[in-house]
Coordinates of N, CA and C and ligand atoms in Angstrom, one line a residue:
M1 N 15.6 21.2 0.0 CA 14.4 20.4 0.1 C 14.5 18.9 0.2
T2 N 13.8 18.1 1.1 CA 14.1 16.9 1.3 C 13.2 16.0 0.0
R3 N 14.0 14.9 -0.5 CA 13.3 14.2 -1.6 C 12.9 12.9 -0.9
V4 N 11.6 12.6 -1.1 CA 11.2 11.3 -0.5 C 10.7 10.3 -1.8
L5 N 11.1 9.1 -1.7 CA 10.7 8.2 -2.6 C 9.4 7.5 -2.1
V6 N 8.4 7.5 -3.0 CA 7.1 6.8 -2.7 C 7.0 5.7 -3.7
A7 N 7.5 4.4 -3.2 CA 7.6 3.3 -4.2 C 6.5 2.3 -3.7
Y8 N 5.8 1.8 -4.8 CA 4.6 1.1 -4.5 C 4.4 0.0 -5.6
G9 N 3.6 -1.1 -5.1 CA 3.1 -2.0 -6.0 C 1.5 -1.7 -6.0
S10 N 0.9 -2.1 -7.1 CA -0.6 -2.0 -7.2 C -0.9 -2.8 -8.4
S11 N -2.0 -3.7 -8.2 CA -2.4 -4.6 -9.1 C -3.7 -4.0 -9.8
E12 N -4.7 -3.3 -9.0 CA -5.9 -2.7 -9.7 C -5.8 -1.2 -9.6
G13 N -4.8 -0.6 -9.0 CA -4.7 0.9 -9.1 C -5.1 1.6 -7.9
Q14 N -5.5 0.9 -6.7 CA -5.9 1.7 -5.4 C -4.8 2.1 -4.7
T15 N -3.7 1.3 -4.7 CA -2.5 1.6 -3.9 C -1.8 2.7 -4.8
A16 N -1.9 2.7 -5.9 CA -1.4 3.9 -6.8 C -2.0 5.1 -6.5
T17 N -3.3 5.2 -6.3 CA -4.1 6.4 -5.9 C -3.7 6.8 -4.4
I18 N -3.6 5.8 -3.7 CA -3.0 6.2 -2.3 C -1.6 6.8 -2.2
A19 N -0.9 6.2 -3.1 CA 0.6 6.7 -3.0 C 0.4 8.1 -3.6
E20 N -0.4 8.4 -4.5 CA -0.5 9.8 -4.9 C -1.0 10.8 -3.9
R21 N -1.9 10.3 -3.1 CA -2.4 11.2 -1.9 C -1.3 11.4 -1.0
V22 N -0.5 10.4 -0.7 CA 0.8 10.5 0.2 C 1.6 11.5 -0.5
G23 N 2.0 11.4 -1.7 CA 2.7 12.4 -2.4 C 2.2 13.9 -2.4
D24 N 1.0 14.0 -2.4 CA 0.3 15.5 -2.3 C 0.5 15.8 -0.9
V25 N 0.5 15.1 0.0 CA 0.6 15.7 1.5 C 2.1 16.0 1.6
L26 N 3.0 15.2 1.3 CA 4.4 15.5 1.3 C 4.9 16.6 0.6
D27 N 4.1 16.9 -0.6 CA 4.4 18.0 -1.4 C 3.8 19.4 -0.7
S28 N 2.6 19.3 -0.1 CA 2.0 20.4 0.7 C 3.0 20.7 1.7
A29 N 3.6 19.7 2.5 CA 4.5 19.9 3.5 C 5.8 20.4 3.1
G30 N 6.2 20.7 1.9 CA 7.3 21.2 1.5 C 8.4 20.3 1.0
H31 N 8.1 19.1 1.0 CA 9.1 18.0 0.5 C 8.9 17.7 -1.0
E32 N 9.9 16.9 -1.5 CA 9.8 16.7 -3.0 C 9.5 15.1 -3.1
P33 N 8.1 14.8 -3.3 CA 8.1 13.4 -3.5 C 8.3 12.9 -4.8
V34 N 8.7 11.7 -5.0 CA 8.9 11.0 -6.4 C 8.3 9.7 -6.2
L35 N 7.3 9.4 -7.0 CA 6.4 8.4 -7.1 C 6.9 7.3 -8.0
I36 N 7.2 6.1 -7.8 CA 7.5 5.0 -8.8 C 6.6 3.8 -8.7
H37 N 6.2 3.2 -9.6 CA 5.6 1.8 -9.6 C 6.5 0.8 -9.7
L38 N 6.8 -0.1 -8.6 CA 7.9 -1.0 -8.4 C 7.8 -2.1 -9.6
K39 N 6.7 -2.2 -10.2 CA 6.6 -3.3 -11.4 C 7.6 -2.7 -12.5
H40 N 7.6 -1.4 -12.6 CA 8.4 -0.8 -13.7 C 9.4 0.2 -13.1
P41 N 10.3 -0.1 -12.3 CA 11.2 0.8 -11.9 C 12.0 1.3 -12.9
P42 N 12.5 2.7 -12.7 CA 13.4 3.2 -13.7 C 14.8 2.6 -13.5
S43 N 15.3 2.4 -14.6 CA 16.7 1.9 -14.5 C 17.6 2.8 -13.8
G44 N 18.6 2.3 -12.9 CA 19.5 3.2 -12.2 C 19.0 3.8 -11.0
L45 N 17.7 3.4 -10.6 CA 17.1 3.9 -9.5 C 18.1 3.8 -8.2
D46 N 18.3 5.0 -7.6 CA 19.3 5.1 -6.4 C 18.6 5.4 -5.2
V47 N 18.2 4.4 -4.5 CA 17.4 4.6 -3.2 C 18.3 5.4 -2.1
A48 N 19.4 5.1 -2.2 CA 20.2 5.9 -1.1 C 20.3 7.4 -1.3
A49 N 20.0 7.9 -2.5 CA 20.0 9.2 -2.9 C 18.8 10.0 -2.3
Y50 N 17.7 9.3 -1.7 CA 16.6 9.8 -1.1 C 16.8 10.2 0.4
D51 N 16.0 11.0 0.9 CA 16.0 11.3 2.3 C 15.2 10.6 3.1
G52 N 14.3 10.0 2.5 CA 13.3 9.1 3.1 C 12.5 8.4 2.1
V53 N 11.9 7.1 2.6 CA 11.3 6.3 1.6 C 9.9 5.7 2.3
I54 N 8.9 6.0 1.5 CA 7.6 5.3 1.8 C 7.3 4.0 0.8
V55 N 7.0 3.0 1.3 CA 6.7 1.9 0.5 C 5.3 1.4 0.6
G56 N 4.4 1.2 -0.4 CA 3.2 0.6 -0.3 C 2.9 -0.4 -1.3
A57 N 2.0 -1.5 -0.7 CA 1.7 -2.7 -1.4 C 0.3 -3.2 -1.1
S58 N -0.3 -3.9 -2.1 CA -1.6 -4.3 -1.6 C -1.6 -5.9 -1.5
I59 N -2.7 -6.3 -0.9 CA -2.8 -7.7 -0.6 C -3.7 -8.5 -1.6
H60 N -3.1 -9.5 -2.3 CA -4.0 -10.5 -2.9 C -3.7 -11.9 -2.6
A61 N -4.8 -12.6 -2.4 CA -4.6 -14.0 -2.1 C -3.5 -14.2 -0.9
G62 N -3.7 -13.4 0.0 CA -3.0 -13.5 1.4 C -1.5 -13.1 1.2
S63 N -1.2 -12.4 0.3 CA 0.2 -11.8 0.3 C 0.4 -10.4 -0.5
H64 N 1.4 -9.6 -0.1 CA 1.7 -8.6 -0.8 C 2.4 -8.8 -2.1
Q65 N 2.5 -7.8 -3.0 CA 3.2 -8.2 -4.2 C 4.6 -8.6 -4.1
G66 N 5.0 -9.7 -4.7 CA 6.4 -10.2 -4.7 C 7.4 -9.3 -5.1
Y67 N 7.0 -8.5 -6.1 CA 8.1 -7.6 -6.7 C 8.4 -6.3 -5.6
V68 N 7.4 -6.1 -4.7 CA 7.5 -5.2 -3.7 C 8.6 -5.8 -2.5
A69 N 8.3 -7.0 -2.3 CA 9.0 -7.7 -1.3 C 10.5 -7.8 -1.7
E70 N 10.7 -8.0 -3.0 CA 12.0 -8.2 -3.6 C 12.7 -6.8 -3.5
F71 N 12.0 -5.6 -3.9 CA 12.6 -4.4 -3.7 C 13.1 -4.0 -2.3
V72 N 12.2 -4.3 -1.4 CA 12.4 -4.2 0.1 C 13.7 -4.9 0.4
R73 N 13.7 -6.2 0.1 CA 14.9 -7.2 0.4 C 16.1 -6.6 -0.2
D74 N 16.2 -6.1 -1.4 CA 17.4 -5.7 -2.0 C 17.8 -4.4 -1.5
H75 N 16.9 -3.6 -0.9 CA 17.4 -2.1 -0.4 C 17.2 -2.1 1.2
R76 N 17.1 -3.2 1.8 CA 16.9 -3.3 3.2 C 17.8 -2.5 4.2
E77 N 19.0 -2.7 3.9 CA 20.0 -1.7 4.7 C 19.8 -0.3 4.4
T78 N 19.6 0.0 3.4 CA 19.4 1.5 3.0 C 18.1 1.9 3.6
L79 N 17.1 1.1 3.6 CA 15.8 1.5 4.2 C 16.0 1.5 5.7
N80 N 16.6 0.7 6.3 CA 16.9 0.7 7.8 C 17.6 2.0 8.2
R81 N 18.4 2.5 7.3 CA 19.2 3.6 7.8 C 18.4 4.9 7.8
K82 N 17.5 4.9 6.9 CA 16.8 6.2 6.6 C 15.4 6.2 7.4
P83 N 14.7 7.5 7.4 CA 13.2 7.4 7.7 C 12.6 6.7 6.8
S84 N 11.7 5.8 7.2 CA 10.9 4.8 6.2 C 9.6 4.6 6.9
A85 N 8.7 4.2 5.9 CA 7.4 3.8 6.5 C 6.7 2.8 5.3
F86 N 5.8 2.1 5.8 CA 5.2 1.0 4.9 C 3.7 1.1 5.1
F87 N 3.0 1.1 4.0 CA 1.4 1.0 4.1 C 1.0 -0.2 3.3
S88 N 0.1 -0.9 3.8 CA -0.4 -2.0 3.2 C -2.0 -2.0 3.1
V89 N -2.3 -2.3 1.7 CA -3.7 -2.0 1.4 C -4.4 -3.3 1.1
S90 N -5.6 -3.4 1.8 CA -6.4 -4.6 1.8 C -7.9 -4.5 1.8
L91 N -8.7 -5.5 1.5 CA -10.1 -5.4 1.9 C -10.3 -5.7 3.3
T92 N -9.4 -6.5 4.0 CA -9.5 -7.0 5.3 C -9.4 -5.7 6.1
A93 N -8.6 -4.7 5.9 CA -8.5 -3.5 6.7 C -9.7 -2.8 6.6
A94 N -10.7 -3.2 5.6 CA -12.1 -2.4 5.6 C -13.0 -2.8 6.6
N95 N -12.7 -3.9 7.2 CA -13.7 -4.5 8.2 C -13.9 -3.5 9.5
A96 N -15.2 -3.5 9.7 CA -15.6 -2.5 11.0 C -15.1 -3.1 12.2
D97 N -15.1 -4.5 12.3 CA -14.7 -5.3 13.5 C -13.1 -5.3 13.6
P98 N -12.6 -4.7 14.7 CA -11.2 -4.8 14.8 C -10.5 -6.3 14.8
V99 N -11.3 -7.2 15.4 CA -10.9 -8.5 15.3 C -10.7 -9.0 13.9
E100 N -11.7 -8.8 13.2 CA -11.7 -9.2 11.7 C -10.6 -8.5 10.9
R101 N -10.2 -7.3 11.4 CA -9.1 -6.6 10.8 C -7.8 -7.0 11.0
E102 N -7.6 -7.8 12.1 CA -6.3 -8.2 12.7 C -5.3 -9.0 11.7
P103 N -5.9 -9.9 10.7 CA -5.2 -10.6 9.8 C -4.3 -9.6 8.9
A104 N -5.0 -8.3 8.6 CA -4.2 -7.4 7.8 C -2.9 -6.9 8.5
R105 N -3.2 -6.7 9.8 CA -1.9 -6.3 10.6 C -0.9 -7.5 10.6
E106 N -1.4 -8.8 10.8 CA -0.5 -10.1 10.8 C 0.3 -10.0 9.4
L107 N -0.5 -9.8 8.4 CA 0.3 -9.9 7.0 C 1.2 -8.7 6.8
L108 N 1.0 -7.7 7.4 CA 2.0 -6.5 7.3 C 3.2 -7.0 8.1
E109 N 3.0 -7.5 9.4 CA 4.1 -8.0 10.1 C 4.9 -9.1 9.6
A110 N 4.1 -9.9 8.8 CA 4.8 -11.0 8.2 C 5.8 -10.6 7.1
F111 N 5.3 -9.4 6.4 CA 6.1 -8.9 5.2 C 7.3 -8.2 5.9
L112 N 7.3 -7.5 7.0 CA 8.4 -7.0 7.6 C 9.5 -7.9 8.0
E113 N 8.8 -9.0 8.6 CA 9.7 -10.1 9.2 C 10.4 -10.8 8.0
E114 N 9.7 -11.0 6.9 CA 10.2 -11.8 5.8 C 11.3 -10.9 5.1
T115 N 11.2 -9.8 5.0 CA 12.1 -8.8 4.3 C 13.2 -8.2 5.3
G116 N 13.0 -8.3 6.5 CA 14.2 -7.7 7.5 C 14.0 -6.2 7.6
W117 N 13.0 -5.7 7.1 CA 12.9 -4.2 7.2 C 12.1 -3.8 8.5
E118 N 12.8 -2.7 9.1 CA 12.2 -2.0 10.2 C 11.7 -0.7 10.2
P119 N 10.5 -0.5 9.4 CA 10.2 1.0 9.1 C 9.8 1.7 10.5
D120 N 9.9 3.0 10.3 CA 9.5 3.9 11.4 C 8.0 3.9 11.6
G121 N 7.3 3.8 10.5 CA 5.8 4.0 10.6 C 5.2 2.9 9.7
T122 N 4.0 2.5 10.1 CA 3.2 1.5 9.4 C 1.7 1.7 9.4
L123 N 1.1 1.5 8.3 CA -0.4 1.6 8.3 C -1.1 0.4 7.4
T124 N -2.1 -0.1 8.1 CA -2.9 -1.0 7.2 C -4.1 -0.1 6.8
V125 N -4.3 -0.1 5.6 CA -5.5 0.7 5.1 C -6.4 0.0 4.0
A126 N -7.7 0.4 4.2 CA -8.6 -0.3 3.4 C -8.4 0.3 2.0
G127 N -8.6 -0.7 1.0 CA -8.5 -0.5 -0.4 C -9.9 -0.4 -1.2
A128 N -10.1 -1.0 -2.2 CA -11.2 -0.7 -3.0 C -11.7 -2.2 -3.6
L129 N -13.0 -2.3 -4.0 CA -13.5 -3.2 -4.8 C -13.8 -2.6 -6.2
K130 N -13.1 -3.1 -7.2 CA -13.2 -2.4 -8.4 C -13.8 -3.4 -9.5
Y131 N -15.0 -3.7 -9.3 CA -15.7 -4.7 -10.1 C -15.6 -4.4 -11.7
S132 N -15.7 -3.0 -12.0 CA -15.7 -2.7 -13.5 C -14.4 -2.9 -14.0
E133 N -13.3 -3.1 -13.2 CA -12.1 -3.3 -13.8 C -11.6 -4.8 -13.8
Y134 N -12.6 -5.6 -13.2 CA -12.1 -7.1 -13.2 C -12.5 -7.7 -14.4
G135 N -11.8 -8.8 -14.9 CA -12.3 -9.8 -15.8 C -13.3 -10.6 -15.3
L136 N -14.2 -11.4 -16.0 CA -15.2 -12.2 -15.6 C -14.8 -13.2 -14.4
V137 N -13.8 -13.8 -14.3 CA -13.4 -14.8 -13.4 C -13.0 -14.0 -12.0
K138 N -12.3 -13.1 -12.1 CA -12.1 -12.2 -11.0 C -13.2 -11.5 -10.3
R139 N -14.1 -11.0 -11.4 CA -15.4 -10.5 -10.7 C -16.1 -11.5 -10.0
F140 N -16.2 -12.7 -10.5 CA -17.0 -13.8 -9.8 C -16.3 -14.1 -8.4
V141 N -15.0 -14.3 -8.5 CA -14.4 -14.7 -7.3 C -14.4 -13.5 -6.2
M142 N -14.3 -12.2 -6.5 CA -14.4 -11.2 -5.6 C -15.8 -11.1 -5.2
R143 N -16.8 -11.3 -5.9 CA -18.2 -11.2 -5.5 C -18.4 -12.3 -4.4
R144 N -17.9 -13.4 -4.7 CA -18.1 -14.4 -3.7 C -17.4 -14.3 -2.4
I145 N -16.1 -13.7 -2.5 CA -15.4 -13.3 -1.3 C -16.2 -12.2 -0.6
A146 N -16.5 -11.1 -1.2 CA -17.3 -10.1 -0.6 C -18.8 -10.6 -0.1
G147 N -19.2 -11.7 -0.7 CA -20.6 -12.1 -0.2 C -20.3 -12.7 1.1
K148 N -19.4 -13.6 1.1 CA -18.9 -14.2 2.5 C -18.8 -13.3 3.6
A149 N -18.1 -12.2 3.4 CA -17.7 -11.3 4.3 C -18.9 -10.2 4.6
S150 N -20.1 -10.5 4.0 CA -21.2 -9.6 4.1 C -20.8 -8.1 3.6
G151 N -20.0 -8.3 2.5 CA -19.5 -7.2 1.8 C -20.3 -6.6 0.7
D152 N -19.9 -5.8 -0.2 CA -20.8 -5.3 -1.3 C -20.7 -6.2 -2.5
T153 N -21.9 -6.6 -3.0 CA -21.9 -7.6 -4.1 C -22.5 -7.1 -5.4
D154 N -22.9 -5.8 -5.4 CA -23.5 -5.2 -6.7 C -22.2 -5.1 -7.6
T155 N -22.1 -5.9 -8.6 CA -20.9 -5.9 -9.5 C -21.2 -4.7 -10.6
S156 N -22.3 -4.1 -10.6 CA -22.5 -3.0 -11.6 C -21.8 -1.7 -11.2
R157 N -21.2 -1.7 -9.9 CA -20.6 -0.5 -9.6 C -19.3 -0.9 -8.8
D158 N -18.4 0.3 -8.5 CA -17.2 0.1 -7.7 C -17.4 0.6 -6.3
Y159 N -16.5 0.2 -5.4 CA -16.5 0.6 -4.0 C -15.2 0.9 -3.5
E160 N -15.2 2.2 -2.9 CA -13.9 2.6 -2.3 C -14.1 2.7 -0.9
Y161 N -13.2 2.0 0.0 CA -13.2 2.0 1.4 C -12.3 2.8 2.1
T162 N -11.3 3.2 1.3 CA -10.0 4.0 1.9 C -10.4 5.2 2.7
D163 N -9.9 5.2 3.8 CA -10.0 6.2 4.8 C -8.9 7.3 4.5
W164 N -9.3 8.4 3.8 CA -8.4 9.4 3.3 C -7.8 10.2 4.5
D165 N -8.5 10.3 5.6 CA -8.0 11.0 6.6 C -6.8 10.2 7.4
E166 N -7.0 8.9 7.4 CA -6.1 8.0 8.0 C -4.7 8.1 7.1
V167 N -5.0 8.1 5.7 CA -3.8 8.2 4.8 C -3.0 9.5 4.9
E168 N -3.9 10.5 5.1 CA -3.1 12.0 5.2 C -2.4 12.0 6.5
A169 N -2.9 11.3 7.6 CA -2.4 11.6 9.0 C -1.1 10.7 8.9
F170 N -1.1 9.4 8.2 CA 0.3 8.8 8.1 C 1.2 9.5 7.4
A171 N 1.0 10.3 6.4 CA 1.9 10.8 5.4 C 2.4 12.1 6.2
L172 N 1.5 12.9 7.1 CA 2.0 13.9 7.8 C 2.9 13.6 9.0
E173 N 2.5 12.4 9.5 CA 3.4 11.9 10.6 C 4.8 11.6 10.0
F174 N 5.0 11.0 8.8 CA 6.3 10.7 8.2 C 7.0 12.0 7.8
S175 N 6.4 13.0 7.4 CA 6.8 14.3 7.1 C 7.4 15.0 8.2
S176 N 6.8 14.8 9.4 CA 7.3 15.6 10.5 C 8.7 14.9 11.1
Q177 N 8.9 13.6 10.5 CA 10.1 13.0 11.0 C 11.3 13.3 10.1
L178 N 11.1 14.1 9.0 CA 12.2 14.5 8.0 C 12.7 15.9 8.5
S179 N 13.9 16.0 8.3 CA 14.4 17.2 8.7 C 14.3 18.3 7.6
Ligands
LIG1 C1 -8.0 -11.2 -6.9 C2 -8.0 -10.6 -5.7 C3 -7.8 -11.1 -4.5 C4 -7.6 -10.3 -3.4 N1 -7.2 -11.0 -2.1 C5 -7.3 -10.3 -1.0 C6 -6.9 -10.9 0.1 O1 -6.5 -12.0 0.3 N2 -7.0 -10.2 1.4 C7 -7.5 -9.0 1.4 O2 -7.6 -8.2 2.4 N3 -7.9 -8.2 0.2 C8 -7.8 -9.0 -1.0 N4 -8.0 -8.3 -2.2 C9 -8.5 -6.8 -2.1 C10 -7.3 -5.9 -2.5 O3 -6.3 -5.9 -1.5 C11 -8.0 -4.7 -2.8 O4 -9.0 -4.7 -3.8 C12 -6.9 -3.5 -2.9 O5 -7.6 -2.3 -3.0 C13 -6.1 -3.8 -4.1 O6 -5.2 -2.7 -4.3 P1 -4.6 -2.5 -5.7 O7 -5.8 -1.9 -6.5 O8 -3.6 -1.4 -5.4 O9 -3.9 -3.5 -6.1 C14 -8.0 -9.1 -3.4 C15 -8.5 -8.4 -4.5 C16 -8.5 -9.2 -5.7 C17 -8.9 -8.5 -7.1

């Protein structure tokens, strides 16, 4: 059975939820996924012991979690030798207009350039607005950002924009590359 490391960074939980769905797809396809939150990686994590690696991160204030970039930089050579894939979660990717979505792709490319990683697959995927989980300041800031982008501003509820079909297709495509 092939073991796949699904390592992610998540600040409000949506990337964690997406990583779980990726894990479910891999599991259904007969692989053994192991999920880890990179903010608290287990000691002695041996990336080289896995048959493939999927990394996920979300965008906040124009960049992905620094601890995810650090993980990728630290394990770049191993990642570049194995089947690997990266998914980037953001609100920019939720935009209906492809031109408005372009910055999400640019930030993903910048992350790869900066870390020196060349994954086999990449995905920019829409995240969520979780007003109920933000503190007062964050809620205010996100409401303003959403308002400027003609997005959802009713802070009495949360919004999930993730396209689960897209996530499952990404995980299935990766799974097909594993022997
Ligand atoms: C404080 C804050 C800043 C954010 N900044 C950006 C941003 O610069 N660009 C963007 O596309 N999305 C931005 N987002 C949206 C997040 O990427 C989105 O909510 C995502 O689902 C977060 O994933 P996570 O819950 O795994 O951290 C921001 C969200 C918050 C709360």
